[in-house]
PDB file of C-alpha atoms in Angstrom:
ATOM      1  CA  MET C  22     -26.050 107.316 151.327  1.00  0.00           C
ATOM      2  CA  THR C  23     -26.337 103.697 152.313  1.00  0.00           C
ATOM      3  CA  SER C  24     -27.563 101.256 149.785  1.00  0.00           C
ATOM      4  CA  ASN C  25     -30.058  99.092 151.624  1.00  0.00           C
ATOM      5  CA  ARG C  26     -31.492  96.380 149.422  1.00  0.00           C
ATOM      6  CA  SER C  27     -33.636  94.660 152.136  1.00  0.00           C
ATOM      7  CA  ASP C  28     -36.484  94.475 149.611  1.00  0.00           C
ATOM      8  CA  ILE C  29     -34.321  92.171 147.315  1.00  0.00           C
ATOM      9  CA  THR C  30     -33.818  88.717 148.813  1.00  0.00           C
ATOM     10  CA  ASP C  31     -31.182  86.246 147.476  1.00  0.00           C
ATOM     11  CA  GLU C  32     -33.938  84.100 146.481  1.00  0.00           C
ATOM     12  CA  ASP C  33     -35.060  86.889 144.043  1.00  0.00           C
ATOM     13  CA  ILE C  34     -31.539  87.201 142.680  1.00  0.00           C
ATOM     14  CA  GLY C  35     -31.466  83.599 142.180  1.00  0.00           C
ATOM     15  CA  MET C  36     -34.621  83.356 140.428  1.00  0.00           C
ATOM     16  CA  ARG C  37     -33.789  86.393 138.271  1.00  0.00           C
ATOM     17  CA  ALA C  38     -30.412  84.796 137.555  1.00  0.00           C
ATOM     18  CA  PHE C  39     -32.139  81.664 136.442  1.00  0.00           C
ATOM     19  CA  GLN C  40     -34.435  83.232 134.030  1.00  0.00           C
ATOM     20  CA  ILE C  41     -31.662  85.168 132.373  1.00  0.00           C
ATOM     21  CA  ARG C  42     -29.461  81.804 131.878  1.00  0.00           C
ATOM     22  CA  LYS C  43     -32.829  80.183 130.556  1.00  0.00           C
ATOM     23  CA  ALA C  44     -33.463  83.243 128.094  1.00  0.00           C
ATOM     24  CA  LYS C  45     -29.979  83.082 127.032  1.00  0.00           C
ATOM     25  CA  ALA C  46     -29.896  79.016 126.376  1.00  0.00           C
ATOM     26  CA  VAL C  47     -33.317  79.678 124.486  1.00  0.00           C
ATOM     27  CA  GLU C  48     -31.859  82.328 122.241  1.00  0.00           C
ATOM     28  CA  ARG C  49     -28.677  80.378 121.372  1.00  0.00           C
ATOM     29  CA  ALA C  50     -30.943  77.032 120.851  1.00  0.00           C
ATOM     30  CA  LEU C  51     -33.399  79.097 118.375  1.00  0.00           C
ATOM     31  CA  ASP C  52     -30.468  80.618 116.656  1.00  0.00           C
ATOM     32  CA  ARG C  53     -28.890  77.335 115.938  1.00  0.00           C
ATOM     33  CA  LEU C  54     -32.429  75.905 114.876  1.00  0.00           C
ATOM     34  CA  ARG C  55     -32.780  78.887 112.445  1.00  0.00           C
ATOM     35  CA  GLN C  56     -29.269  78.471 111.046  1.00  0.00           C
ATOM     36  CA  GLY C  57     -30.119  74.702 110.583  1.00  0.00           C
ATOM     37  CA  ILE C  58     -33.503  75.021 108.692  1.00  0.00           C
ATOM     38  CA  ARG C  59     -32.488  78.411 106.919  1.00  0.00           C
ATOM     39  CA  ASP C  60     -35.098  79.309 104.326  1.00  0.00           C
ATOM     40  CA  SER C  61     -37.902  77.287 105.986  1.00  0.00           C
ATOM     41  CA  TRP C  62     -37.615  79.585 109.063  1.00  0.00           C
ATOM     42  CA  SER C  63     -39.861  82.151 107.314  1.00  0.00           C
ATOM     43  CA  MET C  64     -42.512  79.739 107.262  1.00  0.00           C
ATOM     44  CA  PHE C  65     -43.320  79.943 110.941  1.00  0.00           C
ATOM     45  CA  THR C  66     -45.329  82.837 112.529  1.00  0.00           C
ATOM     46  CA  GLN C  67     -44.643  84.758 115.652  1.00  0.00           C
ATOM     47  CA  ARG C  68     -47.011  82.695 117.461  1.00  0.00           C
ATOM     48  CA  ASP C  69     -45.270  79.656 116.485  1.00  0.00           C
ATOM     49  CA  LEU C  70     -41.908  81.054 117.405  1.00  0.00           C
ATOM     50  CA  SER C  71     -43.223  82.213 120.716  1.00  0.00           C
ATOM     51  CA  ASP C  72     -44.587  78.656 121.482  1.00  0.00           C
ATOM     52  CA  LEU C  73     -41.423  77.182 120.177  1.00  0.00           C
ATOM     53  CA  GLY C  74     -39.412  79.487 122.549  1.00  0.00           C
ATOM     54  CA  TRP C  75     -41.568  78.651 125.485  1.00  0.00           C
ATOM     55  CA  ILE C  76     -41.128  74.811 125.132  1.00  0.00           C
ATOM     56  CA  VAL C  77     -37.347  75.108 124.672  1.00  0.00           C
ATOM     57  CA  GLY C  78     -37.199  77.119 127.819  1.00  0.00           C
ATOM     58  CA  GLU C  79     -39.221  74.626 129.604  1.00  0.00           C
ATOM     59  CA  LEU C  80     -36.851  71.720 128.016  1.00  0.00           C
ATOM     60  CA  TRP C  81     -33.805  73.640 129.319  1.00  0.00           C
ATOM     61  CA  ALA C  82     -35.312  73.966 132.965  1.00  0.00           C
ATOM     62  CA  TYR C  83     -36.073  70.250 132.846  1.00  0.00           C
ATOM     63  CA  GLU C  84     -33.039  68.618 131.113  1.00  0.00           C
ATOM     64  CA  LYS C  85     -29.837  68.110 133.111  1.00  0.00           C
ATOM     65  CA  ARG C  86     -27.054  70.495 131.889  1.00  0.00           C
ATOM     66  CA  ALA C  87     -24.903  68.082 130.518  1.00  0.00           C
ATOM     67  CA  ASP C  88     -27.847  66.419 128.616  1.00  0.00           C
ATOM     68  CA  TRP C  89     -28.772  69.927 127.340  1.00  0.00           C
ATOM     69  CA  GLU C  90     -25.338  70.511 125.819  1.00  0.00           C
ATOM     70  CA  ASP C  91     -25.668  67.262 123.782  1.00  0.00           C
ATOM     71  CA  LEU C  92     -28.710  68.602 122.003  1.00  0.00           C
ATOM     72  CA  HIS C  93     -28.257  69.787 118.546  1.00  0.00           C
ATOM     73  CA  PHE C  94     -31.021  71.953 117.529  1.00  0.00           C
ATOM     74  CA  SER C  95     -29.247  72.801 114.121  1.00  0.00           C
ATOM     75  CA  LYS C  96     -29.985  69.188 113.020  1.00  0.00           C
ATOM     76  CA  LEU C  97     -33.726  69.598 113.366  1.00  0.00           C
ATOM     77  CA  SER C  98     -35.963  69.718 110.180  1.00  0.00           C
ATOM     78  CA  ALA C  99     -38.882  72.153 109.669  1.00  0.00           C
ATOM     79  CA  GLU C 100     -41.142  69.252 110.180  1.00  0.00           C
ATOM     80  CA  ASP C 101     -39.521  68.396 113.631  1.00  0.00           C
ATOM     81  CA  VAL C 102     -40.303  71.917 114.569  1.00  0.00           C
ATOM     82  CA  VAL C 103     -43.941  71.786 113.363  1.00  0.00           C
ATOM     83  CA  GLY C 104     -44.236  68.841 115.647  1.00  0.00           C
ATOM     84  CA  ILE C 105     -42.527  70.432 118.604  1.00  0.00           C
ATOM     85  CA  ILE C 106     -44.737  73.406 118.243  1.00  0.00           C
ATOM     86  CA  GLY C 107     -47.844  71.150 118.258  1.00  0.00           C
ATOM     87  CA  MET C 108     -46.634  69.651 121.403  1.00  0.00           C
ATOM     88  CA  ALA C 109     -46.023  72.843 123.024  1.00  0.00           C
ATOM     89  CA  ARG C 110     -49.690  74.145 122.302  1.00  0.00           C
ATOM     90  CA  THR C 111     -51.118  70.712 123.664  1.00  0.00           C
ATOM     91  CA  LEU C 112     -49.042  71.133 126.833  1.00  0.00           C
ATOM     92  CA  ARG C 113     -50.059  74.758 127.167  1.00  0.00           C
ATOM     93  CA  GLU C 114     -53.765  73.773 126.850  1.00  0.00           C
ATOM     94  CA  ASP C 115     -53.366  70.966 129.122  1.00  0.00           C
ATOM     95  CA  PRO C 116     -50.290  70.690 131.214  1.00  0.00           C
ATOM     96  CA  HIS C 117     -51.063  67.450 132.945  1.00  0.00           C
ATOM     97  CA  ASN C 118     -48.530  65.542 130.998  1.00  0.00           C
ATOM     98  CA  THR C 119     -45.549  67.864 131.183  1.00  0.00           C
ATOM     99  CA  VAL C 120     -42.899  65.539 131.890  1.00  0.00           C
ATOM    100  CA  GLU C 121     -43.999  63.182 129.186  1.00  0.00           C
ATOM    101  CA  THR C 122     -44.246  65.813 126.679  1.00  0.00           C
ATOM    102  CA  LEU C 123     -40.832  67.369 127.594  1.00  0.00           C
ATOM    103  CA  GLU C 124     -39.428  63.679 127.344  1.00  0.00           C
ATOM    104  CA  ARG C 125     -40.969  63.447 123.717  1.00  0.00           C
ATOM    105  CA  VAL C 126     -39.699  66.638 122.635  1.00  0.00           C
ATOM    106  CA  GLY C 127     -36.133  65.849 124.204  1.00  0.00           C
ATOM    107  CA  ASP C 128     -36.240  62.436 122.267  1.00  0.00           C
ATOM    108  CA  ILE C 129     -37.005  64.316 118.887  1.00  0.00           C
ATOM    109  CA  ILE C 130     -33.963  66.542 119.323  1.00  0.00           C
ATOM    110  CA  ARG C 131     -31.723  63.617 120.582  1.00  0.00           C
ATOM    111  CA  ALA C 132     -32.879  61.278 117.742  1.00  0.00           C
ATOM    112  CA  LYS C 133     -31.305  64.173 115.417  1.00  0.00           C
ATOM    113  CA  SER C 134     -28.438  64.756 117.533  1.00  0.00           C
ATOM    114  CA  VAL C 135     -26.726  61.447 116.743  1.00  0.00           C
TER     115      VAL C 135
END
C-alpha cells in the first residue's frame, strides 16, 4: 500500500505547524499570567479568557520571536489584563487598527517586563 498524500501540500503542513507553535506559545503565556495574578485569575470569565487568548495569539504572530521571548506575562496585574481584554474586544469589533492595538498591548507587557 502506497501512502500518497498529494492532498496535503507543504503549505498546509507549514500553516498547521505555525498554528501549533502559536497555540503552545499562547498556552505558556496564559499559564505564566495565571501564576502571576494568582487569586485574581478566578475573576475572569470564559469569554474574557477566550478574548485574552485570542489577542495573545495575535501578538505572538505579530512580534519578532526575540521580542516575544522578552515579554514577561507573569508580571502583569489583573488591571493590565482587564485593559488588554478591552483592547481585544475593540479589535475584534473593528479590526482597522490592528497594528496600533497590538503595539499598545505589547507596550503594556513590555512596561511590566523591565
